[in-house]
Phi, psi and omega in degrees: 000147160304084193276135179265189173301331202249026174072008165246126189247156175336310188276001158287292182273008139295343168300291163325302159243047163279321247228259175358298206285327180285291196305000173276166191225169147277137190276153171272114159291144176263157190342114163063311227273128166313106165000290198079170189247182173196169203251112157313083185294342181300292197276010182280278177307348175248347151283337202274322191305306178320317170292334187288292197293341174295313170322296171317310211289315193271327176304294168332314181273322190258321174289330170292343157275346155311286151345294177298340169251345155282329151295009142264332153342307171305314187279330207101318186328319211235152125276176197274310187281355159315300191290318175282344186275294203113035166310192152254150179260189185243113199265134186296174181265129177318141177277328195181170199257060194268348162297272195348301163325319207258319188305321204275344148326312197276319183288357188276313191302332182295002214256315202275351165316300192279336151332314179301323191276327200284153169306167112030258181296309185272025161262326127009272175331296219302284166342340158284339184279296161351285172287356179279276194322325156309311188277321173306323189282321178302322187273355176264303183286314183314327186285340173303320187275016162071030166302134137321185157264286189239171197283039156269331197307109167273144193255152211288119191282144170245000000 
């Protein structure tokens, strides 16, 4: 993109105005009179917002990759002439998924929260579907391995 000095680039005020361009309406006419166009200020103030935080969000991210290449810089890892000849750096590997970890937790717990709360009867229920849906997906791969359905199955003298 044209990054000018002061950090606004093309694609920023094609955002804008796209954002502008959205937020525009047709004006409600009066007795013969042409309409006209006029400005959504609501979807307007909710574009611009949108766009201000993604601006944050890429400022917020290049000073912690500033931060991050200056300890290395610091550290030994880089040298100063990597970054000026326009080497690439080499950005670490994350130690672990510990968002990941945590959804998928929270969604193992949620599923049992909400098990715990259903009555009675419709935990019943609900655990006969489970298992209708259980047998069914087994009766599809077997039948894909060309497997009986079920283990009584004689197979046909021919």
């Amino acid at each position: 993109m044209a990054k000018s000095s002061k950090g606004l680039d093309l694609g920023l005020l094609i955002e804008i105005a796209g954002v502008v361009l959205n937020s525009t309406r047709n004006k409600e006419s009066k007795e013969g009179q042409p309409g006209g166009m006029g400005i959504d200020s609501k979807k307007l103030a909710w574009g611009l917002a949108g766009v201000a935080g993604q601006q944050a969000l890429k400022s917020y991210s290049q000073q912690r990759e500033n931060k991050r290449i200056q300890k290395m810089i610091a550290s030994g890892e880089i040298d100063l002439d990597d970054i000026t000849k326009g080497g690439k750096i080499q950005k670490r590997k994350k130690k672990g998924g510990l968002f990941r970890r945590g959804l998928i937790l929270g969604l193992i717990g949620g599923a049992v929260a909400y098990v715990l709360t259903l009555p009675e009867e419709k935990r019943a229920e609900l655990f006969k579907q489970i298992e209708q849906l259980v047998s069914q997906a087994m009766g599809f791969v077997n039948e894909l391995q060309g497997k009986p359905y079920s283990k009584d199955y004689e197979p046909k003298e021919s």
